[in-house]
GROMACS .gro file of C-alpha atoms in nm:
model
  459
    1MET     CA    1   0.419  -2.747   3.112
    2THR     CA    2   0.658  -2.564   3.346
    3ARG     CA    3   0.716  -2.194   3.311
    4PRO     CA    4   1.076  -2.229   3.174
    5GLU     CA    5   0.953  -2.479   2.916
    6ALA     CA    6   0.677  -2.239   2.808
    7ALA     CA    7   0.927  -1.956   2.778
    8ALA     CA    8   1.154  -2.169   2.562
    9ARG     CA    9   0.874  -2.273   2.330
   10PRO     CA   10   0.903  -2.101   1.989
   11GLN     CA   11   0.642  -1.829   1.961
   12GLY     CA   12   0.685  -1.717   1.600
   13ILE     CA   13   0.795  -1.828   1.257
   14LEU     CA   14   1.123  -1.633   1.291
   15ASP     CA   15   1.219  -1.806   1.617
   16LYS     CA   16   1.448  -2.106   1.617
   17PRO     CA   17   1.418  -2.368   1.468
   18TYR     CA   18   1.195  -2.208   1.202
   19ARG     CA   19   1.392  -1.895   1.111
   20LEU     CA   20   1.601  -2.026   0.822
   21VAL     CA   21   1.317  -2.224   0.669
   22SER     CA   22   1.080  -1.927   0.692
   23ILE     CA   23   1.323  -1.684   0.528
   24GLY     CA   24   1.427  -1.926   0.255
   25ALA     CA   25   1.073  -2.030   0.166
   26CYS     CA   26   0.948  -1.671   0.158
   27ALA     CA   27   1.237  -1.577  -0.074
   28LEU     CA   28   1.115  -1.834  -0.327
   29ILE     CA   29   0.760  -1.704  -0.295
   30VAL     CA   30   0.885  -1.352  -0.374
   31ILE     CA   31   1.049  -1.478  -0.696
   32ALA     CA   32   0.740  -1.670  -0.807
   33ALA     CA   33   0.515  -1.376  -0.722
   34PHE     CA   34   0.723  -1.130  -0.923
   35GLU     CA   35   0.723  -1.360  -1.225
   36GLN     CA   36   0.348  -1.421  -1.220
   37LEU     CA   37   0.256  -1.054  -1.180
   38ALA     CA   38   0.513  -0.946  -1.439
   39VAL     CA   39   0.392  -1.192  -1.704
   40THR     CA   40   0.030  -1.090  -1.652
   41THR     CA   41   0.130  -0.728  -1.710
   42ILE     CA   42   0.337  -0.777  -2.027
   43MET     CA   43   0.144  -1.064  -2.188
   44PRO     CA   44  -0.050  -0.837  -2.428
   45ALA     CA   45   0.282  -0.707  -2.565
   46ILE     CA   46   0.426  -1.059  -2.595
   47ALA     CA   47   0.121  -1.185  -2.780
   48ARG     CA   48   0.138  -0.896  -3.027
   49ASP     CA   49   0.515  -0.928  -3.079
   50LEU     CA   50   0.501  -1.303  -3.146
   51ASP     CA   51   0.175  -1.282  -3.343
   52GLY     CA   52  -0.002  -1.496  -3.085
   53LEU     CA   53  -0.309  -1.303  -2.970
   54ALA     CA   54  -0.520  -1.610  -3.050
   55LEU     CA   55  -0.316  -1.802  -2.790
   56TYR     CA   56  -0.341  -1.535  -2.519
   57ALA     CA   57  -0.533  -1.746  -2.266
   58LEU     CA   58  -0.324  -2.057  -2.343
   59ALA     CA   59  -0.011  -1.872  -2.230
   60PHE     CA   60  -0.165  -1.869  -1.881
   61ALA     CA   61  -0.360  -2.195  -1.888
   62GLY     CA   62  -0.066  -2.393  -2.031
   63PRO     CA   63   0.165  -2.357  -1.729
   64LEU     CA   64  -0.128  -2.419  -1.497
   65ALA     CA   65  -0.201  -2.743  -1.683
   66SER     CA   66   0.159  -2.864  -1.679
   67GLY     CA   67   0.181  -2.752  -1.318
   68VAL     CA   68  -0.073  -3.020  -1.228
   69ILE     CA   69   0.176  -3.287  -1.339
   70GLY     CA   70   0.446  -3.126  -1.127
   71MET     CA   71   0.211  -3.116  -0.829
   72VAL     CA   72   0.129  -3.485  -0.851
   73LEU     CA   73   0.493  -3.587  -0.887
   74ALA     CA   74   0.606  -3.357  -0.604
   75GLY     CA   75   0.327  -3.476  -0.375
   76ASP     CA   76   0.413  -3.843  -0.424
   77TRP     CA   77   0.787  -3.772  -0.399
   78SER     CA   78   0.736  -3.575  -0.076
   79ASP     CA   79   0.529  -3.851   0.086
   80ARG     CA   80   0.788  -4.118   0.003
   81ARG     CA   81   1.124  -3.942   0.026
   82GLY     CA   82   1.058  -3.601   0.177
   83PRO     CA   83   1.010  -3.260   0.013
   84VAL     CA   84   1.370  -3.134  -0.002
   85LYS     CA   85   1.487  -3.293  -0.328
   86ALA     CA   86   1.145  -3.223  -0.483
   87LEU     CA   87   1.204  -2.856  -0.405
   88TYR     CA   88   1.548  -2.855  -0.570
   89ALA     CA   89   1.415  -3.019  -0.887
   90SER     CA   90   1.119  -2.782  -0.906
   91VAL     CA   91   1.337  -2.470  -0.887
   92ALA     CA   92   1.565  -2.604  -1.163
   93LEU     CA   93   1.268  -2.666  -1.396
   94PHE     CA   94   1.120  -2.326  -1.314
   95ALA     CA   95   1.447  -2.153  -1.413
   96LEU     CA   96   1.481  -2.358  -1.731
   97GLY     CA   97   1.131  -2.261  -1.840
   98LEU     CA   98   1.212  -1.893  -1.786
   99VAL     CA   99   1.518  -1.921  -2.012
  100ILE     CA  100   1.320  -2.093  -2.291
  101ALA     CA  101   1.039  -1.836  -2.273
  102GLY     CA  102   1.277  -1.541  -2.256
  103THR     CA  103   1.468  -1.649  -2.568
  104ALA     CA  104   1.170  -1.779  -2.770
  105PRO     CA  105   1.159  -1.660  -3.134
  106THR     CA  106   0.802  -1.778  -3.190
  107MET     CA  107   0.483  -1.816  -2.990
  108PRO     CA  108   0.491  -2.201  -2.991
  109ILE     CA  109   0.841  -2.202  -2.840
  110PHE     CA  110   0.734  -1.940  -2.590
  111LEU     CA  111   0.442  -2.164  -2.490
  112ALA     CA  112   0.683  -2.458  -2.455
  113GLY     CA  113   0.889  -2.255  -2.212
  114ARG     CA  114   0.576  -2.167  -2.017
  115LEU     CA  115   0.488  -2.538  -1.995
  116VAL     CA  116   0.829  -2.622  -1.848
  117GLN     CA  117   0.804  -2.327  -1.615
  118GLY     CA  118   0.461  -2.443  -1.499
  119LEU     CA  119   0.589  -2.795  -1.433
  120GLY     CA  120   0.851  -2.656  -1.197
  121GLY     CA  121   0.620  -2.398  -1.041
  122GLY     CA  122   0.354  -2.656  -0.960
  123ALA     CA  123   0.606  -2.884  -0.792
  124LEU     CA  124   0.750  -2.588  -0.601
  125THR     CA  125   0.412  -2.505  -0.446
  126VAL     CA  126   0.352  -2.858  -0.320
  127ALA     CA  127   0.706  -2.902  -0.186
  128LEU     CA  128   0.677  -2.582   0.017
  129TYR     CA  129   0.333  -2.681   0.151
  130VAL     CA  130   0.465  -3.018   0.268
  131ILE     CA  131   0.767  -2.854   0.432
  132VAL     CA  132   0.529  -2.632   0.627
  133ALA     CA  133   0.307  -2.924   0.728
  134LYS     CA  134   0.602  -3.131   0.852
  135ILE     CA  135   0.797  -2.878   1.057
  136TYR     CA  136   0.553  -2.608   1.173
  137PRO     CA  137   0.303  -2.679   1.452
  138PRO     CA  138  -0.064  -2.610   1.367
  139ARG     CA  139  -0.069  -2.289   1.573
  140LEU     CA  140   0.208  -2.139   1.353
  141GLN     CA  141   0.070  -2.252   1.018
  142PRO     CA  142  -0.171  -1.956   0.971
  143LYS     CA  143   0.126  -1.726   1.035
  144ILE     CA  144   0.362  -1.888   0.786
  145PHE     CA  145   0.096  -1.902   0.517
  146GLY     CA  146   0.017  -1.540   0.598
  147ALA     CA  147   0.388  -1.468   0.552
  148PHE     CA  148   0.382  -1.647   0.216
  149ALA     CA  149   0.102  -1.419   0.104
  150ALA     CA  150   0.274  -1.114   0.254
  151ALA     CA  151   0.580  -1.205   0.048
  152TRP     CA  152   0.372  -1.093  -0.250
  153VAL     CA  153   0.357  -0.735  -0.120
  154VAL     CA  154   0.692  -0.606  -0.251
  155PRO     CA  155   0.656  -0.780  -0.590
  156ALA     CA  156   0.301  -0.650  -0.608
  157LEU     CA  157   0.415  -0.297  -0.533
  158VAL     CA  158   0.691  -0.282  -0.792
  159GLY     CA  159   0.657  -0.594  -1.009
  160PRO     CA  160   0.382  -0.496  -1.254
  161PHE     CA  161   0.515  -0.141  -1.291
  162ILE     CA  162   0.874  -0.259  -1.342
  163ALA     CA  163   0.757  -0.524  -1.589
  164GLY     CA  164   0.566  -0.261  -1.783
  165VAL     CA  165   0.864  -0.025  -1.792
  166VAL     CA  166   1.114  -0.301  -1.882
  167GLY     CA  167   0.882  -0.434  -2.150
  168GLN     CA  168   0.830  -0.087  -2.293
  169TYR     CA  169   1.194   0.027  -2.300
  170LEU     CA  170   1.416  -0.286  -2.289
  171GLY     CA  171   1.186  -0.553  -2.427
  172TRP     CA  172   0.969  -0.817  -2.264
  173ARG     CA  173   1.243  -1.084  -2.285
  174TRP     CA  174   1.439  -0.922  -2.005
  175VAL     CA  175   1.146  -0.974  -1.770
  176PHE     CA  176   1.197  -1.352  -1.795
  177LEU     CA  177   1.577  -1.354  -1.809
  178GLY     CA  178   1.602  -1.112  -1.519
  179VAL     CA  179   1.395  -1.341  -1.299
  180VAL     CA  180   1.638  -1.627  -1.373
  181VAL     CA  181   1.917  -1.417  -1.223
  182LEU     CA  182   1.710  -1.367  -0.906
  183VAL     CA  183   1.649  -1.741  -0.863
  184LEU     CA  184   2.015  -1.812  -0.786
  185PRO     CA  185   2.052  -1.601  -0.468
  186ALA     CA  186   1.707  -1.720  -0.355
  187MET     CA  187   1.819  -2.083  -0.371
  188ALA     CA  188   2.144  -1.988  -0.194
  189MET     CA  189   1.927  -1.871   0.096
  190VAL     CA  190   1.715  -2.186   0.091
  191LEU     CA  191   2.001  -2.440   0.098
  192PRO     CA  192   2.100  -2.389   0.464
  193ALA     CA  193   1.734  -2.397   0.561
  194MET     CA  194   1.679  -2.729   0.389
  195ARG     CA  195   1.989  -2.882   0.547
  196SER     CA  196   1.851  -2.793   0.889
  197MET     CA  197   1.553  -3.024   0.839
  198ALA     CA  198   1.562  -3.362   1.008
  199PRO     CA  199   1.604  -3.667   0.779
  200HIS     CA  200   1.274  -3.782   0.638
  201ASP     CA  201   1.130  -4.112   0.752
  202ARG     CA  202   1.000  -4.302   0.453
  203LEU     CA  203   0.630  -4.370   0.481
  204GLU     CA  204   0.457  -4.686   0.379
  205PRO     CA  205   0.270  -4.658   0.048
  206ASP     CA  206  -0.086  -4.544   0.112
  207GLY     CA  207  -0.242  -4.745  -0.168
  208ARG     CA  208  -0.235  -4.473  -0.428
  209SER     CA  209  -0.034  -4.554  -0.739
  210SER     CA  210   0.203  -4.269  -0.821
  211THR     CA  211   0.227  -4.389  -1.183
  212ALA     CA  212  -0.149  -4.393  -1.224
  213ARG     CA  213  -0.179  -4.047  -1.067
  214ALA     CA  214   0.088  -3.913  -1.300
  215LEU     CA  215  -0.100  -4.052  -1.600
  216TRP     CA  216  -0.426  -3.894  -1.480
  217ALA     CA  217  -0.239  -3.564  -1.441
  218VAL     CA  218  -0.110  -3.587  -1.797
  219LEU     CA  219  -0.463  -3.658  -1.920
  220LEU     CA  220  -0.590  -3.357  -1.727
  221ALA     CA  221  -0.323  -3.135  -1.881
  222ILE     CA  222  -0.413  -3.257  -2.232
  223ALA     CA  223  -0.783  -3.194  -2.167
  224ILE     CA  224  -0.712  -2.840  -2.046
  225LEU     CA  225  -0.501  -2.766  -2.352
  226GLY     CA  226  -0.782  -2.902  -2.570
  227LEU     CA  227  -1.026  -2.670  -2.395
  228ASN     CA  228  -0.805  -2.374  -2.481
  229ILE     CA  229  -0.778  -2.480  -2.845
  230ALA     CA  230  -1.158  -2.489  -2.860
  231ALA     CA  231  -1.167  -2.113  -2.812
  232ASP     CA  232  -0.989  -2.069  -3.148
  233LEU     CA  233  -1.230  -2.290  -3.344
  234ASP     CA  234  -1.561  -2.204  -3.504
  235GLY     CA  235  -1.901  -2.362  -3.524
  236VAL     CA  236  -1.974  -2.716  -3.413
  237ALA     CA  237  -1.607  -2.809  -3.375
  238ARG     CA  238  -1.567  -2.549  -3.100
  239TRP     CA  239  -1.853  -2.686  -2.891
  240VAL     CA  240  -1.763  -3.050  -2.946
  241LEU     CA  241  -1.404  -2.995  -2.833
  242ALA     CA  242  -1.508  -2.770  -2.545
  243THR     CA  243  -1.767  -3.017  -2.415
  244GLY     CA  244  -1.541  -3.317  -2.460
  245GLY     CA  245  -1.242  -3.141  -2.306
  246LEU     CA  246  -1.442  -3.037  -2.000
  247ALA     CA  247  -1.579  -3.389  -1.953
  248VAL     CA  248  -1.233  -3.546  -1.979
  249ALA     CA  249  -1.086  -3.284  -1.744
  250LEU     CA  250  -1.346  -3.364  -1.477
  251VAL     CA  251  -1.288  -3.738  -1.517
  252ALA     CA  252  -0.911  -3.689  -1.485
  253LEU     CA  253  -0.951  -3.464  -1.179
  254ARG     CA  254  -1.148  -3.722  -0.983
  255PRO     CA  255  -0.859  -3.956  -0.883
  256LEU     CA  256  -0.628  -3.660  -0.815
  257LEU     CA  257  -0.852  -3.517  -0.543
  258PRO     CA  258  -0.992  -3.657  -0.218
  259ALA     CA  259  -1.290  -3.887  -0.265
  260ALA     CA  260  -1.621  -3.712  -0.344
  261SER     CA  261  -1.459  -3.371  -0.404
  262LEU     CA  262  -1.654  -3.329  -0.728
  263ARG     CA  263  -1.971  -3.427  -0.541
  264LEU     CA  264  -1.900  -3.154  -0.282
  265ARG     CA  265  -1.914  -3.384   0.020
  266ARG     CA  266  -1.889  -3.194   0.348
  267GLY     CA  267  -1.545  -3.162   0.504
  268LEU     CA  268  -1.220  -3.192   0.311
  269PRO     CA  269  -1.383  -3.263  -0.030
  270SER     CA  270  -1.576  -2.934  -0.016
  271VAL     CA  271  -1.265  -2.747   0.103
  272ILE     CA  272  -1.071  -2.869  -0.201
  273ALA     CA  273  -1.356  -2.801  -0.445
  274MET     CA  274  -1.409  -2.453  -0.302
  275ARG     CA  275  -1.041  -2.370  -0.353
  276GLY     CA  276  -1.068  -2.467  -0.720
  277LEU     CA  277  -1.379  -2.256  -0.779
  278LEU     CA  278  -1.236  -1.952  -0.600
  279ALA     CA  279  -0.903  -1.974  -0.784
  280GLY     CA  280  -1.080  -2.014  -1.117
  281ALA     CA  281  -1.307  -1.717  -1.057
  282PHE     CA  282  -1.025  -1.481  -0.958
  283MET     CA  283  -0.765  -1.593  -1.212
  284SER     CA  284  -1.002  -1.597  -1.511
  285ALA     CA  285  -1.085  -1.233  -1.438
  286GLU     CA  286  -0.738  -1.110  -1.339
  287VAL     CA  287  -0.552  -1.220  -1.653
  288TYR     CA  288  -0.785  -1.002  -1.862
  289LEU     CA  289  -0.748  -0.691  -1.646
  290PRO     CA  290  -0.432  -0.554  -1.817
  291TYR     CA  291  -0.588  -0.644  -2.150
  292VAL     CA  292  -0.913  -0.456  -2.087
  293LEU     CA  293  -0.735  -0.159  -1.928
  294THR     CA  294  -0.497  -0.116  -2.223
  295GLU     CA  295  -0.743  -0.210  -2.500
  296ARG     CA  296  -1.067  -0.049  -2.383
  297PHE     CA  297  -0.951   0.225  -2.145
  298GLY     CA  298  -0.628   0.331  -2.320
  299LEU     CA  299  -0.391   0.287  -2.023
  300THR     CA  300  -0.023   0.204  -2.067
  301ALA     CA  301   0.104  -0.134  -1.952
  302ALA     CA  302   0.272   0.027  -1.651
  303LEU     CA  303  -0.050   0.198  -1.539
  304ALA     CA  304  -0.258  -0.112  -1.605
  305GLY     CA  305  -0.020  -0.299  -1.377
  306LEU     CA  306  -0.137  -0.081  -1.086
  307ALA     CA  307  -0.450  -0.295  -1.061
  308LEU     CA  308  -0.233  -0.599  -0.997
  309SER     CA  309  -0.004  -0.405  -0.763
  310PHE     CA  310  -0.284  -0.280  -0.541
  311SER     CA  311  -0.446  -0.622  -0.539
  312GLY     CA  312  -0.120  -0.792  -0.441
  313VAL     CA  313  -0.061  -0.547  -0.158
  314ALA     CA  314  -0.415  -0.604  -0.032
  315TRP     CA  315  -0.369  -0.982  -0.060
  316GLY     CA  316  -0.051  -0.979   0.148
  317SER     CA  317  -0.183  -0.733   0.405
  318SER     CA  318  -0.508  -0.919   0.465
  319SER     CA  319  -0.316  -1.247   0.491
  320LEU     CA  320  -0.109  -1.103   0.772
  321ALA     CA  321  -0.425  -0.970   0.936
  322GLN     CA  322  -0.597  -1.309   0.937
  323GLY     CA  323  -0.284  -1.467   1.082
  324ARG     CA  324  -0.288  -1.226   1.375
  325LEU     CA  325  -0.658  -1.286   1.436
  326GLY     CA  326  -0.587  -1.656   1.487
  327ASP     CA  327  -0.870  -1.851   1.650
  328ARG     CA  328  -1.070  -1.535   1.723
  329VAL     CA  329  -1.215  -1.576   1.374
  330SER     CA  330  -1.302  -1.932   1.271
  331HIS     CA  331  -1.164  -2.075   0.949
  332ARG     CA  332  -1.512  -2.101   0.801
  333THR     CA  333  -1.599  -1.737   0.877
  334ALA     CA  334  -1.268  -1.607   0.740
  335ILE     CA  335  -1.310  -1.811   0.423
  336ARG     CA  336  -1.664  -1.688   0.358
  337ILE     CA  337  -1.567  -1.324   0.417
  338GLY     CA  338  -1.277  -1.363   0.175
  339ILE     CA  339  -1.482  -1.526  -0.099
  340LEU     CA  340  -1.748  -1.257  -0.066
  341GLY     CA  341  -1.486  -0.984  -0.114
  342ALA     CA  342  -1.329  -1.152  -0.417
  343THR     CA  343  -1.667  -1.215  -0.581
  344ALA     CA  344  -1.780  -0.858  -0.518
  345ALA     CA  345  -1.461  -0.730  -0.686
  346ILE     CA  346  -1.532  -0.937  -0.998
  347GLY     CA  347  -1.881  -0.787  -1.002
  348VAL     CA  348  -1.730  -0.438  -0.992
  349VAL     CA  349  -1.503  -0.515  -1.289
  350LEU     CA  350  -1.798  -0.653  -1.485
  351LEU     CA  351  -2.010  -0.348  -1.409
  352VAL     CA  352  -1.737  -0.097  -1.499
  353THR     CA  353  -1.662  -0.274  -1.826
  354ALA     CA  354  -2.027  -0.303  -1.924
  355LEU     CA  355  -2.114   0.059  -1.841
  356GLU     CA  356  -1.777   0.206  -1.946
  357LEU     CA  357  -1.721   0.372  -1.610
  358PRO     CA  358  -1.381   0.526  -1.518
  359ALA     CA  359  -1.085   0.287  -1.515
  360TRP     CA  360  -0.985   0.382  -1.159
  361VAL     CA  361  -1.297   0.204  -1.034
  362ILE     CA  362  -1.158  -0.125  -1.168
  363ILE     CA  363  -0.824  -0.062  -1.000
  364GLY     CA  364  -0.994   0.019  -0.669
  365GLY     CA  365  -1.233  -0.273  -0.700
  366TRP     CA  366  -0.950  -0.518  -0.758
  367PHE     CA  367  -0.791  -0.401  -0.433
  368LEU     CA  368  -1.100  -0.543  -0.261
  369GLY     CA  369  -1.057  -0.867  -0.455
  370GLY     CA  370  -0.699  -0.909  -0.341
  371ALA     CA  371  -0.799  -0.846   0.019
  372GLY     CA  372  -1.066  -1.113  -0.005
  373MET     CA  373  -0.825  -1.370  -0.152
  374GLY     CA  374  -0.567  -1.296   0.115
  375PHE     CA  375  -0.822  -1.348   0.391
  376ALA     CA  376  -0.952  -1.678   0.251
  377TYR     CA  377  -0.649  -1.855   0.104
  378PRO     CA  378  -0.437  -1.918   0.417
  379ARG     CA  379  -0.738  -2.050   0.608
  380ILE     CA  380  -0.829  -2.290   0.326
  381THR     CA  381  -0.474  -2.427   0.336
  382VAL     CA  382  -0.467  -2.464   0.714
  383LEU     CA  383  -0.809  -2.632   0.714
  384THR     CA  384  -0.675  -2.881   0.461
  385PHE     CA  385  -0.391  -2.972   0.698
  386ASP     CA  386  -0.635  -3.005   0.987
  387TYR     CA  387  -0.799  -3.285   0.789
  388SER     CA  388  -0.467  -3.453   0.701
  389THR     CA  389  -0.276  -3.728   0.878
  390PRO     CA  390   0.105  -3.719   0.840
  391ALA     CA  391   0.087  -3.988   0.572
  392GLU     CA  392  -0.167  -3.782   0.373
  393GLN     CA  393   0.005  -3.444   0.386
  394GLY     CA  394   0.175  -3.487   0.049
  395PHE     CA  395  -0.138  -3.611  -0.126
  396ASN     CA  396  -0.368  -3.349   0.025
  397SER     CA  397  -0.119  -3.067  -0.037
  398SER     CA  398  -0.094  -3.189  -0.395
  399ALA     CA  399  -0.474  -3.208  -0.422
  400LEU     CA  400  -0.511  -2.853  -0.291
  401ALA     CA  401  -0.257  -2.720  -0.541
  402ILE     CA  402  -0.415  -2.925  -0.822
  403ALA     CA  403  -0.757  -2.783  -0.740
  404ASP     CA  404  -0.604  -2.435  -0.742
  405SER     CA  405  -0.420  -2.469  -1.074
  406GLY     CA  406  -0.668  -2.706  -1.237
  407GLY     CA  407  -0.962  -2.486  -1.143
  408SER     CA  408  -0.781  -2.178  -1.272
  409ALA     CA  409  -0.680  -2.348  -1.598
  410ILE     CA  410  -1.029  -2.483  -1.668
  411ALA     CA  411  -1.185  -2.146  -1.585
  412LEU     CA  412  -0.936  -1.967  -1.810
  413ALA     CA  413  -1.021  -2.202  -2.095
  414LEU     CA  414  -1.396  -2.162  -2.051
  415GLY     CA  415  -1.352  -1.787  -2.013
  416ALA     CA  416  -1.155  -1.784  -2.337
  417VAL     CA  417  -1.444  -1.963  -2.510
  418ALA     CA  418  -1.680  -1.695  -2.377
  419PHE     CA  419  -1.436  -1.427  -2.491
  420SER     CA  420  -1.427  -1.561  -2.848
  421VAL     CA  421  -1.799  -1.635  -2.876
  422ALA     CA  422  -1.931  -1.302  -2.747
  423GLY     CA  423  -1.766  -1.080  -3.008
  424ALA     CA  424  -1.444  -0.980  -3.180
  425PRO     CA  425  -1.137  -1.025  -2.956
  426GLY     CA  426  -1.086  -0.709  -2.753
  427SER     CA  427  -1.440  -0.580  -2.804
  428GLN     CA  428  -1.657  -0.473  -2.512
  429PRO     CA  429  -1.893  -0.774  -2.539
  430SER     CA  430  -1.598  -1.016  -2.529
  431PHE     CA  431  -1.471  -0.872  -2.202
  432VAL     CA  432  -1.819  -0.854  -2.052
  433ALA     CA  433  -1.879  -1.222  -2.130
  434THR     CA  434  -1.549  -1.328  -1.972
  435PHE     CA  435  -1.604  -1.130  -1.652
  436ALA     CA  436  -1.962  -1.256  -1.629
  437PHE     CA  437  -1.833  -1.613  -1.640
  438SER     CA  438  -1.584  -1.532  -1.362
  439LEU     CA  439  -1.862  -1.386  -1.151
  440VAL     CA  440  -2.066  -1.707  -1.182
  441ALA     CA  441  -1.765  -1.911  -1.068
  442GLY     CA  442  -1.722  -1.683  -0.766
  443ILE     CA  443  -2.087  -1.720  -0.669
  444LEU     CA  444  -2.052  -2.099  -0.690
  445ALA     CA  445  -1.750  -2.084  -0.458
  446LEU     CA  446  -1.955  -1.884  -0.209
  447ILE     CA  447  -2.233  -2.143  -0.222
  448VAL     CA  448  -1.991  -2.431  -0.167
  449SER     CA  449  -1.837  -2.252   0.133
  450ALA     CA  450  -2.160  -2.325   0.320
  451ARG     CA  451  -2.064  -2.695   0.309
  452VAL     CA  452  -1.726  -2.640   0.475
  453SER     CA  453  -1.724  -2.762   0.835
  454GLN     CA  454  -1.476  -2.669   1.106
  455ARG     CA  455  -1.251  -2.951   1.220
  456PRO     CA  456  -1.089  -2.962   1.567
  457ARG     CA  457  -0.728  -2.848   1.537
  458ARG     CA  458  -0.450  -3.103   1.565
  459ALA     CA  459  -0.215  -3.072   1.858
   0.00000   0.00000   0.00000
């Protein structure tokens, strides 16, 4: 390469031709981040207002389950026709779900809105991943995924606190309806970026039936919802439904992931499985943090949201840090360091809850958890692309997102079973049981990380 050619070569994600795509995609991430952190903060108030405390975990697991369907459809759509139209459809569904949830008079209707919202959110994740894979060179991918995570910083700083204040003084409905208003200018920023993409060349079918995959995704969503219902049952019925739901969920996952993912084969299968375990461990603990801080430690919703704020800031900051480190730290090393930090943070939460230590220890400990997730997540995504041919980018991006959401939803459901079995809802034993389950999932993710091999980077 001549010196003028090297000088003209784009060096960053804000250089041409990546600037518009980077800004537009990060704007959507900011919206999704604010919504997720806000809902986690105000969910205890929503559940009490709509008389739905028994469905607390389902309000989180439901959109994760429906998101799997959106991921499958968006992955297949992106492989065959490109990710642009999939992105438009996903944003429309996401906004519609927010409107339904924000105007819901009852908990079932609220859950229906969350399901629609999850369908759009799942598709949004995959569409953005495929856009990154198709237009960014491998050397810039850690940076753009680091930017995605860094886009959580501002929502993490102000989102939970604002959600707590809005929920306390204006009502929780405005948290959802306000986010709808923010979606419109975000999409206005994305439109020029999407038009700048080159026309997509249709790929030959890779042998996977999109209809069959969609049906497996629906079955997985039904199994996950059944798992959550099991937490509200008693006696033998609870264990029959929980065992059957878990078995069906694993069967349905198998064709949606790369071959041998559930058998933890080295390489891409272990990368995908590890992502599911890590996501499940972190999510199944995080959704109960505002609950335990308000119920057991007497904090307000706004103060409880600080745990999520600090964690989000740490997540974004460590994501930027790993992007700057580049090849100086291998993917495998970065991933193992991140998983260790996240698992240690869950252990801190468990210990504080069990021993009734000061609440600030939980908030500080969750900062460590966010830093660990931010260090590991971008490298897991980049390693997935290193294993992917252009024709597989949609499927593997979909599989990664499915493992993330599916693992989180299954872990939430099993954590909810532990929560209901260990004692009365909101009691100390119920929280201890849930956090103990999350810790086990984190340890399993750390064990699986030993089976992740480094793959030579694509040119």
